[in-house]
PDB file of C-alpha atoms in Angstrom:
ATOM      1  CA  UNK M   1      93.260 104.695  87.796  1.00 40.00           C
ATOM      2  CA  UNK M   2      95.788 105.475  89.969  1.00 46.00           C
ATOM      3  CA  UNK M   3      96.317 109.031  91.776  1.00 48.00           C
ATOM      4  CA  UNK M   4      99.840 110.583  91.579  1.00 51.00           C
ATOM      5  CA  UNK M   5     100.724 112.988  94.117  1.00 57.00           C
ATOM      6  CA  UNK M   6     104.071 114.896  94.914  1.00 66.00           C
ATOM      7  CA  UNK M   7     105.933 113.795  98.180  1.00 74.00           C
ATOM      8  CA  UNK M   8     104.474 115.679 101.025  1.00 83.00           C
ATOM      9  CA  UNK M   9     106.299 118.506 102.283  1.00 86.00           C
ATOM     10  CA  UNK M  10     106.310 120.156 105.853  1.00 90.00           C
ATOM     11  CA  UNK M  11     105.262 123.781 104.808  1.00 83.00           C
ATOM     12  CA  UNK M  12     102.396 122.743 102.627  1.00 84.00           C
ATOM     13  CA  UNK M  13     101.030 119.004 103.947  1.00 87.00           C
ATOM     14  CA  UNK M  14     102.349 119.358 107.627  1.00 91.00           C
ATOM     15  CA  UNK M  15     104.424 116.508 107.307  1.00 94.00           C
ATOM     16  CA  UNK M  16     107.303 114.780 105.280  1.00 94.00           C
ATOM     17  CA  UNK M  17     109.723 111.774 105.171  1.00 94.00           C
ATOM     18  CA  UNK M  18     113.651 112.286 105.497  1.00 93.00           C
ATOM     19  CA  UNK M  19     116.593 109.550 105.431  1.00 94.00           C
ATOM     20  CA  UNK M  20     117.960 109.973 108.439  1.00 95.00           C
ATOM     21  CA  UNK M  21     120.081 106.814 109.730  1.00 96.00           C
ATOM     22  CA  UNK M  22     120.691 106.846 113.551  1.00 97.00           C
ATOM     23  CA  UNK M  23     123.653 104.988 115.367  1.00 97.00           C
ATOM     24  CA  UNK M  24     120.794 103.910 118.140  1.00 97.00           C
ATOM     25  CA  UNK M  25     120.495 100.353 118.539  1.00 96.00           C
ATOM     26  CA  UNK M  26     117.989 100.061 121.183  1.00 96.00           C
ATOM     27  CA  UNK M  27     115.402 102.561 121.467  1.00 96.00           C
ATOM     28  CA  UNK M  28     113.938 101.244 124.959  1.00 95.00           C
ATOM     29  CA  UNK M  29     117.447 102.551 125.853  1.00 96.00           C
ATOM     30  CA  UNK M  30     116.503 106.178 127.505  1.00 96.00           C
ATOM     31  CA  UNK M  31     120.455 106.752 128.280  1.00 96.00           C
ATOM     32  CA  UNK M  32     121.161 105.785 124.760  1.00 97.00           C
ATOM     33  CA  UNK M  33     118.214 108.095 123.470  1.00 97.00           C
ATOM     34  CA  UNK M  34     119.701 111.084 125.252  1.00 97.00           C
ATOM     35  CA  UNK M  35     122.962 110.656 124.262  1.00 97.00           C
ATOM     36  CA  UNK M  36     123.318 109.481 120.591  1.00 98.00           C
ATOM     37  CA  UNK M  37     119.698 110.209 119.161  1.00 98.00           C
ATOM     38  CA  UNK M  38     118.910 114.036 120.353  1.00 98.00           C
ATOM     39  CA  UNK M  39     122.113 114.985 118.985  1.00 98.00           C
ATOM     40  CA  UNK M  40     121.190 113.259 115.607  1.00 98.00           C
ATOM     41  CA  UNK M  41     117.958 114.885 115.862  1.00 97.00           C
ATOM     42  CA  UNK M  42     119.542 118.378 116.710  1.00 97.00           C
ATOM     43  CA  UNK M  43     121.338 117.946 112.958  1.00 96.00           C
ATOM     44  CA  UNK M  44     118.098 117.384 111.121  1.00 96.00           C
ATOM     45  CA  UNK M  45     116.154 119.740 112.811  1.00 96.00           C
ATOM     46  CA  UNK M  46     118.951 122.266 111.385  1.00 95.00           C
ATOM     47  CA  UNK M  47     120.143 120.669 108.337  1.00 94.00           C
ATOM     48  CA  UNK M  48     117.031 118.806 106.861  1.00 94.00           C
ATOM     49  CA  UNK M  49     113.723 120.155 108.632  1.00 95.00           C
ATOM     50  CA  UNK M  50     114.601 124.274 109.202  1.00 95.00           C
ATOM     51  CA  UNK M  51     117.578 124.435 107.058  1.00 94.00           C
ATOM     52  CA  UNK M  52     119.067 128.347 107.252  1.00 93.00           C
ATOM     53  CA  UNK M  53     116.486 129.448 109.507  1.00 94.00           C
ATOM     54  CA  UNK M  54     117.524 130.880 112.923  1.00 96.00           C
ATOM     55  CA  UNK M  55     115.796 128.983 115.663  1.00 97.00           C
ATOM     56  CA  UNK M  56     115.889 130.590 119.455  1.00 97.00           C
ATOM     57  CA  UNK M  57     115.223 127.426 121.469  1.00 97.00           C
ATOM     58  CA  UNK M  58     114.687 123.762 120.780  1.00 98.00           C
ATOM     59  CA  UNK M  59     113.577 121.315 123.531  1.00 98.00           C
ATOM     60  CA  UNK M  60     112.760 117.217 123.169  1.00 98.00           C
ATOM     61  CA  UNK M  61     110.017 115.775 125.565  1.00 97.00           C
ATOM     62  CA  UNK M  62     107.643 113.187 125.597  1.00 95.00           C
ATOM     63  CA  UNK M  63     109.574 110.185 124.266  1.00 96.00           C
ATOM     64  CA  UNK M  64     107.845 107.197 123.591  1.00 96.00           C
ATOM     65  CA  UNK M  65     108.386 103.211 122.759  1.00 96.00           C
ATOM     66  CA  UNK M  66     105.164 101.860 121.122  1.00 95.00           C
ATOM     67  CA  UNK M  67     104.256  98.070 119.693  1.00 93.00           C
ATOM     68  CA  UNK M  68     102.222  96.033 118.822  1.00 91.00           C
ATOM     69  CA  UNK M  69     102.970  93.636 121.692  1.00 90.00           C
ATOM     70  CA  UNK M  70     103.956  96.884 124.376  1.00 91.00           C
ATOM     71  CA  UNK M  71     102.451  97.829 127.243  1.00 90.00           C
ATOM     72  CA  UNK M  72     101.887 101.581 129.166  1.00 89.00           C
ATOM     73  CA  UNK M  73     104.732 101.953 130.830  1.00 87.00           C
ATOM     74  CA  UNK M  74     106.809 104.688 132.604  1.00 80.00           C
ATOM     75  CA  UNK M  75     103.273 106.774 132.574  1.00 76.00           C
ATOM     76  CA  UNK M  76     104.544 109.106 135.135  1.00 79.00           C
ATOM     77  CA  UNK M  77     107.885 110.105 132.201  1.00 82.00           C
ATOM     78  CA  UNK M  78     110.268 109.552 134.612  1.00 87.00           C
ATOM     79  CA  UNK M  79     113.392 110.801 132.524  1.00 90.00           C
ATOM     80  CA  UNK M  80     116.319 109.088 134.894  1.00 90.00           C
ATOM     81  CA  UNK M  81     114.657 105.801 134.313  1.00 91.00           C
ATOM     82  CA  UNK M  82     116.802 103.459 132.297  1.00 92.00           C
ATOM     83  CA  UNK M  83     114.185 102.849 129.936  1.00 92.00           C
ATOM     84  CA  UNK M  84     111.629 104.985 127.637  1.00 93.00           C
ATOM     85  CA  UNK M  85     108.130 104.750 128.562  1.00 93.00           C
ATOM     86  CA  UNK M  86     106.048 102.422 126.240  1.00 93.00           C
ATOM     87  CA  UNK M  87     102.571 102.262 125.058  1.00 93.00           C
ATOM     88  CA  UNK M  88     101.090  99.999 122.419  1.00 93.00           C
ATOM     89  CA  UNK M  89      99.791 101.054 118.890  1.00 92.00           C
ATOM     90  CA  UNK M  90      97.392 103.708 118.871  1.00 90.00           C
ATOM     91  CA  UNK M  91      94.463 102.645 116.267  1.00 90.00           C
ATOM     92  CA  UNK M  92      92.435 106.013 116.812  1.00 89.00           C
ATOM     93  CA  UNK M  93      92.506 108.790 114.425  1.00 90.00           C
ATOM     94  CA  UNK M  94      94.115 111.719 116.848  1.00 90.00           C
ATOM     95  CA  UNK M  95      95.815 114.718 117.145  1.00 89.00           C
ATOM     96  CA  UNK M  96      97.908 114.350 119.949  1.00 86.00           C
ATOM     97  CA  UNK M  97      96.995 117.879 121.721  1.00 81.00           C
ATOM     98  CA  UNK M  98      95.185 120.691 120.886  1.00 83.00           C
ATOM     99  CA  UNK M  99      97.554 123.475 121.801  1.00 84.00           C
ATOM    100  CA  UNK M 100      94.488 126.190 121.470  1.00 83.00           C
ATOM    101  CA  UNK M 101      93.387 124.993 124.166  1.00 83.00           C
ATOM    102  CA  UNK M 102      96.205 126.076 126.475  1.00 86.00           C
ATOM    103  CA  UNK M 103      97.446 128.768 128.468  1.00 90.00           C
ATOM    104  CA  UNK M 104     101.135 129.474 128.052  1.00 94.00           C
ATOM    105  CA  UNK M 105     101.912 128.602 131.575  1.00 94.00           C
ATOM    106  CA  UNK M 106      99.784 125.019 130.932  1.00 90.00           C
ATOM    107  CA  UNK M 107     101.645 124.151 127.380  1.00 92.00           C
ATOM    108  CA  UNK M 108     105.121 124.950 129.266  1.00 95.00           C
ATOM    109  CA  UNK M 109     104.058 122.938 132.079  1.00 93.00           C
ATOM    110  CA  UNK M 110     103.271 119.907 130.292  1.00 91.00           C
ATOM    111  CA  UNK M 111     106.820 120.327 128.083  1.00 94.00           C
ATOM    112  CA  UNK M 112     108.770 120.849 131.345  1.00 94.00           C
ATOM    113  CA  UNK M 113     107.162 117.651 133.495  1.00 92.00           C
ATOM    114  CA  UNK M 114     108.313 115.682 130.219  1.00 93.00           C
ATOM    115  CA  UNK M 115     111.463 116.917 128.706  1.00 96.00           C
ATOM    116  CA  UNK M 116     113.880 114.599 128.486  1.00 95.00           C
ATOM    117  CA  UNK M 117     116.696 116.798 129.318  1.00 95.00           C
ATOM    118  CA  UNK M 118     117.081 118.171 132.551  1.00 93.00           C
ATOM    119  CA  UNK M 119     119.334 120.645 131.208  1.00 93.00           C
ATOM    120  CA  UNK M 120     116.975 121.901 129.342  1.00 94.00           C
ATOM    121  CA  UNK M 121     114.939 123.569 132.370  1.00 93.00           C
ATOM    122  CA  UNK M 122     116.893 126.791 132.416  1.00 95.00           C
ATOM    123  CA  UNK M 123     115.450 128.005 129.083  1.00 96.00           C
ATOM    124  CA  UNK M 124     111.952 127.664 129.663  1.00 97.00           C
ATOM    125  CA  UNK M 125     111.851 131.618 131.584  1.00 97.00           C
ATOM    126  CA  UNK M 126     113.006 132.973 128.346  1.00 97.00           C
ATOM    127  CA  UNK M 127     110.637 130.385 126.159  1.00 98.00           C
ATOM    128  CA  UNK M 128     107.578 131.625 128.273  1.00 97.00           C
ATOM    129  CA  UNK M 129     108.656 135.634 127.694  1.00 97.00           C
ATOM    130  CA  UNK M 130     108.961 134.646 123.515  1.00 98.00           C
ATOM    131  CA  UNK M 131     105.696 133.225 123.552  1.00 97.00           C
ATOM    132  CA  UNK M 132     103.983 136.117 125.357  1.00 96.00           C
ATOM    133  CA  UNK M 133     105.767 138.480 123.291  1.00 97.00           C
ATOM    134  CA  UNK M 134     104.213 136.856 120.171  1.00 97.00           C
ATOM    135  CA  UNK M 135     106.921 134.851 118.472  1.00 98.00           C
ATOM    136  CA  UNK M 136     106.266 131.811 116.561  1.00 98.00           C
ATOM    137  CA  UNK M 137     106.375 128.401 117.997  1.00 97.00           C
ATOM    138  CA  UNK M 138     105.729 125.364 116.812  1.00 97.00           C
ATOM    139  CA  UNK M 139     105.462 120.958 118.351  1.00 97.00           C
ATOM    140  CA  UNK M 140     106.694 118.653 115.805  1.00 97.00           C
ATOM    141  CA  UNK M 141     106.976 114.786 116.513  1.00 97.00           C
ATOM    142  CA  UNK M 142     109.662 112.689 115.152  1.00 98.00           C
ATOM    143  CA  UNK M 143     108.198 109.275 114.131  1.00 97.00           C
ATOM    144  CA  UNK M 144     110.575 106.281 113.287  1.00 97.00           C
ATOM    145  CA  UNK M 145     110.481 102.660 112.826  1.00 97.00           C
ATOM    146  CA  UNK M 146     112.598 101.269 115.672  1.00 96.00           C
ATOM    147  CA  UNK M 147     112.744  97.458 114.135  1.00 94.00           C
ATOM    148  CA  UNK M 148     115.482  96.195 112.487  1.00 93.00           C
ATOM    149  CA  UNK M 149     113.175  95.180 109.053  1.00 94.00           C
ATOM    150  CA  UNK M 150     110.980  97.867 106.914  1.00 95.00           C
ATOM    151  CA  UNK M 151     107.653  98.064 108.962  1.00 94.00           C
ATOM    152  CA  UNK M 152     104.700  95.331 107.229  1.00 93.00           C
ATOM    153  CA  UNK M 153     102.338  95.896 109.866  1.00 93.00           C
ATOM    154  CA  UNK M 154     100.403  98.816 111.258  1.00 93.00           C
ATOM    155  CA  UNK M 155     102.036 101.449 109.515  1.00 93.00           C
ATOM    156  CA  UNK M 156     101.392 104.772 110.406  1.00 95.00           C
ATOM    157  CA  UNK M 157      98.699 106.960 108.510  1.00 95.00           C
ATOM    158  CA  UNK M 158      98.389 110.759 108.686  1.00 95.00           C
ATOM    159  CA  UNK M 159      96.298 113.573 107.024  1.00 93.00           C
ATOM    160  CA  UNK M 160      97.350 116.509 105.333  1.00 89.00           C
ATOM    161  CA  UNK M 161      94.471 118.355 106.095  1.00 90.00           C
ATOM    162  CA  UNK M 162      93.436 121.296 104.004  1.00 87.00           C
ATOM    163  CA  UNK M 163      90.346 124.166 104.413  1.00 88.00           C
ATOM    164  CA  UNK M 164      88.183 124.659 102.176  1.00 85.00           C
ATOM    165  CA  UNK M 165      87.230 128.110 104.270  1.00 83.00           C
ATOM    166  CA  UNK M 166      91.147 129.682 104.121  1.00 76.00           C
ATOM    167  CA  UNK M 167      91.614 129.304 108.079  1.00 79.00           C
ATOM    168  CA  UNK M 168      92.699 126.041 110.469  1.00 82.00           C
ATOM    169  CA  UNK M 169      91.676 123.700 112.912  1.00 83.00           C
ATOM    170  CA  UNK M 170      89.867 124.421 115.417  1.00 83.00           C
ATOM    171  CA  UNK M 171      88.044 126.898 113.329  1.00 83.00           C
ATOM    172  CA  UNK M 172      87.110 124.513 110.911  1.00 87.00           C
ATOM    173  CA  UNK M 173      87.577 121.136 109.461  1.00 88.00           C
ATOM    174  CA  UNK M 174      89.607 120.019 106.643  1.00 90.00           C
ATOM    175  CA  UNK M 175      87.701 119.595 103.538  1.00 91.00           C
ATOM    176  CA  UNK M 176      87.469 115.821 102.145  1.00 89.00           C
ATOM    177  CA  UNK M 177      87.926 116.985  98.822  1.00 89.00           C
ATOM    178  CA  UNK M 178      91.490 118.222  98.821  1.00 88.00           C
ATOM    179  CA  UNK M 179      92.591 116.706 102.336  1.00 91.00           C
ATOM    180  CA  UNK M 180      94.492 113.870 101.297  1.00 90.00           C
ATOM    181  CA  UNK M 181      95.627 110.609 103.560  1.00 92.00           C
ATOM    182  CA  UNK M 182      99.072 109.524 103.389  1.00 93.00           C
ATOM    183  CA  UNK M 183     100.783 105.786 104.643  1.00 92.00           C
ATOM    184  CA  UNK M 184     104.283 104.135 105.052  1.00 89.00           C
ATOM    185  CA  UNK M 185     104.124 100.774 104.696  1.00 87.00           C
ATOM    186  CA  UNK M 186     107.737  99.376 104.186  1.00 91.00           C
ATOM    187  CA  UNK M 187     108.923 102.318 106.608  1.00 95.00           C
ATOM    188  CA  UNK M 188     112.831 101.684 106.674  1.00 96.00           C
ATOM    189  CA  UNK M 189     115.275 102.042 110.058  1.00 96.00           C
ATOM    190  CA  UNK M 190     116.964 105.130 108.218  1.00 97.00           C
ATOM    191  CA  UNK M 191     113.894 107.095 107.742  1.00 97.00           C
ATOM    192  CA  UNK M 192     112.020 109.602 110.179  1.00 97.00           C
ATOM    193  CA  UNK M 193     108.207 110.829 109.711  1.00 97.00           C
ATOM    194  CA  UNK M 194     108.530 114.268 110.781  1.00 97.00           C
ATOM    195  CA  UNK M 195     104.709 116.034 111.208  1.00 96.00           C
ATOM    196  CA  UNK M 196     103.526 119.188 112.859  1.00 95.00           C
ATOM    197  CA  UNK M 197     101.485 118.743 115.916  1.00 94.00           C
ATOM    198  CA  UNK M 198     100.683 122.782 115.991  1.00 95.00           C
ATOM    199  CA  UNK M 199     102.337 125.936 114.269  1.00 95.00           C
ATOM    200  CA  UNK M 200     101.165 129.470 116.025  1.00 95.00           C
ATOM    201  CA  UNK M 201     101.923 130.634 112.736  1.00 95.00           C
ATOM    202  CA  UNK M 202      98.398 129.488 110.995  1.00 91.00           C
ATOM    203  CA  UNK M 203     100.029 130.307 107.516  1.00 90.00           C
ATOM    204  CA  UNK M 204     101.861 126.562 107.701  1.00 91.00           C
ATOM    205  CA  UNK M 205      99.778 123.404 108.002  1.00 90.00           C
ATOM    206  CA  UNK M 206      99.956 121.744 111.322  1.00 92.00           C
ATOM    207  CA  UNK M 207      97.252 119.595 113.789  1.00 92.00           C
ATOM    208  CA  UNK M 208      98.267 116.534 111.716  1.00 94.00           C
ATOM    209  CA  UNK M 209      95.858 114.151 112.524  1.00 93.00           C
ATOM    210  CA  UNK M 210      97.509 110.406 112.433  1.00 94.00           C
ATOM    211  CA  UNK M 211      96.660 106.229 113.266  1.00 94.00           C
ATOM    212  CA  UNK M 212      98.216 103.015 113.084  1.00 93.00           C
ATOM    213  CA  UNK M 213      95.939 100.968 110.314  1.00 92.00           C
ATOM    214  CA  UNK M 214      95.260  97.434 111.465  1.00 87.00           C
ATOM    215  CA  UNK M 215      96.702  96.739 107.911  1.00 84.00           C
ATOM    216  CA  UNK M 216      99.449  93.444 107.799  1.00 82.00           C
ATOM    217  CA  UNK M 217     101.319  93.605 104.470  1.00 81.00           C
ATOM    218  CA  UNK M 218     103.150  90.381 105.726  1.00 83.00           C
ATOM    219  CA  UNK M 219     101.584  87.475 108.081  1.00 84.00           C
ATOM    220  CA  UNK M 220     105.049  86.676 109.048  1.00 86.00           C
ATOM    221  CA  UNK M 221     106.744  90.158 109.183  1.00 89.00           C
ATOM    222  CA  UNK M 222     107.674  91.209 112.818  1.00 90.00           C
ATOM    223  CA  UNK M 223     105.436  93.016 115.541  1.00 92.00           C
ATOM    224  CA  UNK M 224     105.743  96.809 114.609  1.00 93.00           C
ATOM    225  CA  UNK M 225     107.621  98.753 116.926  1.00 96.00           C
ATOM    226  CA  UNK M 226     108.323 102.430 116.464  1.00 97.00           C
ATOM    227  CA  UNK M 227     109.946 105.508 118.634  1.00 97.00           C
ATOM    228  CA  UNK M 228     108.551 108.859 118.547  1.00 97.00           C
ATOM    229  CA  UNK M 229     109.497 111.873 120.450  1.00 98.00           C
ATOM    230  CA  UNK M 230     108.150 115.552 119.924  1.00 97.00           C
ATOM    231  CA  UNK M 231     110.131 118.636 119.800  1.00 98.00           C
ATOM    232  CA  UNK M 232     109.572 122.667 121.128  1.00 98.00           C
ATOM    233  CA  UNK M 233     110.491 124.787 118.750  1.00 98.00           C
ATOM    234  CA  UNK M 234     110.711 128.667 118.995  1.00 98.00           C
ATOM    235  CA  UNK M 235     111.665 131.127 116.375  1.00 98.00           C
ATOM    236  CA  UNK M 236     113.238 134.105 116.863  1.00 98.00           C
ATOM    237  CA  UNK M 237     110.399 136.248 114.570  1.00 97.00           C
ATOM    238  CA  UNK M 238     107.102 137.099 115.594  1.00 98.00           C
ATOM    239  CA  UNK M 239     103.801 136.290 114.176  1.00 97.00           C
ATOM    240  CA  UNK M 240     101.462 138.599 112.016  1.00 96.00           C
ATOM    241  CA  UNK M 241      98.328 138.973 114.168  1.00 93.00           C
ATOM    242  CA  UNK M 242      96.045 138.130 111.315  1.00 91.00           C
ATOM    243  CA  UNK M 243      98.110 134.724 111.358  1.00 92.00           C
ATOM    244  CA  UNK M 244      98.114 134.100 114.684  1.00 94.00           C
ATOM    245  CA  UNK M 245      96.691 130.921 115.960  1.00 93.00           C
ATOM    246  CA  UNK M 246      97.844 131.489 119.777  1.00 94.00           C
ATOM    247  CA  UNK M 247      96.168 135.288 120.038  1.00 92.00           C
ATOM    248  CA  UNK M 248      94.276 136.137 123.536  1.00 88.00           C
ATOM    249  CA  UNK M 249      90.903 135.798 121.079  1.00 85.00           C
ATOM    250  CA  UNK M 250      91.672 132.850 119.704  1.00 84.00           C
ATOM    251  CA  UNK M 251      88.509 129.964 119.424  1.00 76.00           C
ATOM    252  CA  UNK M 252      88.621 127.898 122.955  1.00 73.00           C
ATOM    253  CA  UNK M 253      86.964 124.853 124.009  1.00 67.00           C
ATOM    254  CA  UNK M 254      83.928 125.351 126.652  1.00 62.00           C
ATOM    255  CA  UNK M 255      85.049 122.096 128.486  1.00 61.00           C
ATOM    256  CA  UNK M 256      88.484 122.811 130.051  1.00 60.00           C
ATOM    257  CA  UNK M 257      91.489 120.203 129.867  1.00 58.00           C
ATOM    258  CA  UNK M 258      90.344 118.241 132.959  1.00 65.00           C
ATOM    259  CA  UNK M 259      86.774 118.335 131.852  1.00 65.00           C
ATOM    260  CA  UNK M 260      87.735 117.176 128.852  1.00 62.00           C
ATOM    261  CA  UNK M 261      90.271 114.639 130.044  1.00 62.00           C
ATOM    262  CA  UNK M 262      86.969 113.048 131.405  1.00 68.00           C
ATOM    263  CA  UNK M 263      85.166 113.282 128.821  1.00 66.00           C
ATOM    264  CA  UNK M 264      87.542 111.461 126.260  1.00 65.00           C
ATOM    265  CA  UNK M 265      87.320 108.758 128.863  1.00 67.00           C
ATOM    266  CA  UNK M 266      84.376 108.259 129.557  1.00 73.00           C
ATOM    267  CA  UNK M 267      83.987 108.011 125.291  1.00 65.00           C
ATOM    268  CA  UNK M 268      86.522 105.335 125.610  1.00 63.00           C
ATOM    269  CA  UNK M 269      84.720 103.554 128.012  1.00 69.00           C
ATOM    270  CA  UNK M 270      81.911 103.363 126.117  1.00 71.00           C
ATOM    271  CA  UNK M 271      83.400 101.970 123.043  1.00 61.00           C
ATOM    272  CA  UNK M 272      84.917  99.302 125.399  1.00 60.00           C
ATOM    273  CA  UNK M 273      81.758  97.934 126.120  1.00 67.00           C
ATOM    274  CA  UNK M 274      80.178  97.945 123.001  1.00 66.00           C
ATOM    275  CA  UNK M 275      83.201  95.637 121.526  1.00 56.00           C
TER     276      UNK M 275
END
């Protein structure tokens, strides 16, 4: 028979779904982006996603176009451009980084060469000092459909990934017995998929790993299109050391981020030629 299951929620599965209409009309519209949709976002980060919590610092980067029919475009995130960089559909299962894997100074880098607001480059002396210091941070993505109709093809999938072991990702990996996938077909324009790409604070769920599925509820519907962008978010308390996910002895890769870089691509390349 059918399963039942409560809607996810962002403290226990990582992820949830909020109605959240947006006055934004074109999303390949960076100036437009900056100026009507980070303020919208700035409400439901405080009204919807962290409601009564203090937050220290929020900062948007990495905004990005994506469909079916799209292109890479804009790969060098060049924020004065007049249009958001675009990529197509990504059919992979993925997390987009593994933040373990960083130093401070690396994760800030990457955030600063891709924040969207140029304003935003004063706080990131203070952001780097918080983290040090052990306060909790957290990279969430904002995931909308940026069509005019509910979304019929590729929708989005993502994991709520649970441990069967008590601890998190890298340190182990989710259990298939009570990790549970999750899809939104018929996506509306008034809703945002909000999901946690990391949490320091290793007592929330985060490392939400996510696809489009080559599914097509309607032949005729539209080319999916969709608009994501990921907020930095630091709070003002500090992590519990047996919680924290971002300690000096934390699990690390061996390869470091270039050799890894290389190595993802050189697995793409090899499922490229065996298509």
């Amino acid at each position: 028979g059918d399963i039942e299951r409560s809607p996810p929620r962002l403290a226990q599965d990582g992820f949830t779904l909020f109605q959240a209409p947006t006055k934004v009309t074109n999303f390949n519209d960076l100036p437009q982006i900056k100026s009507v949709y980070i303020p919208e976002l700035q409400q439901t980060i405080e009204n919807d996603v962290f409601p009564g919590q203090e937050l220290s610092h929020v900062v948007f980067w990495n905004p990005m176009f994506r469909g079916e029919q799209q292109k890479v475009s804009n790969a060098e995130r060049d924020m004065t451009s007049p249009n958001s960089p675009t990529s197509p559909t990504a059919g992979m299962v993925h997390i987009d980084q593994d933040l373990g894997a960083h130093s401070t100074d690396s994760i800030l880098g990457l955030i600063q060469n891709n924040r969207l607001l140029d304003e935003d480059g004063k706080e990131f002396p203070k952001i780097e000092e918080a983290i040090d210091n052990g306060h909790r941070f957290a990279i969430l993505n904002f995931w909308r459909n940026a069509g005019s109709e509910p979304i019929r093809r590729q929708p989005l999938a993502v994991l709520s990934p649970h441990y069967s072991t008590g601890t998190y990702f890298p340190n182990d990996k989710p259990d298939p017995e009570s990790s549970f996938w999750y899809t939104f077909p018929e996506m509306t324009p008034d809703e945002v998929l909000v999901f946690k790409q990391y949490d320091r604070d290793g007592s929330f769920l985060s490392d939400i790993w996510h696809c489009a599925l080559k599914s097509v509820v309607d032949e005729s519907a539209p080319p999916r299109e969709s608009f994501d962008i990921r907020a930095l978010v630091v709070f003002p308390e500090k992590v519990e050391s047996n919680k924290d996910r971002f300690s000096e002895d934390r699990l690390q890769p061996v390869l470091d981020l270039e050799q890894s870089g290389e190595f993802c691509d050189e697995q793409a390349e090899k499922r490229s030629s065996q298509k």
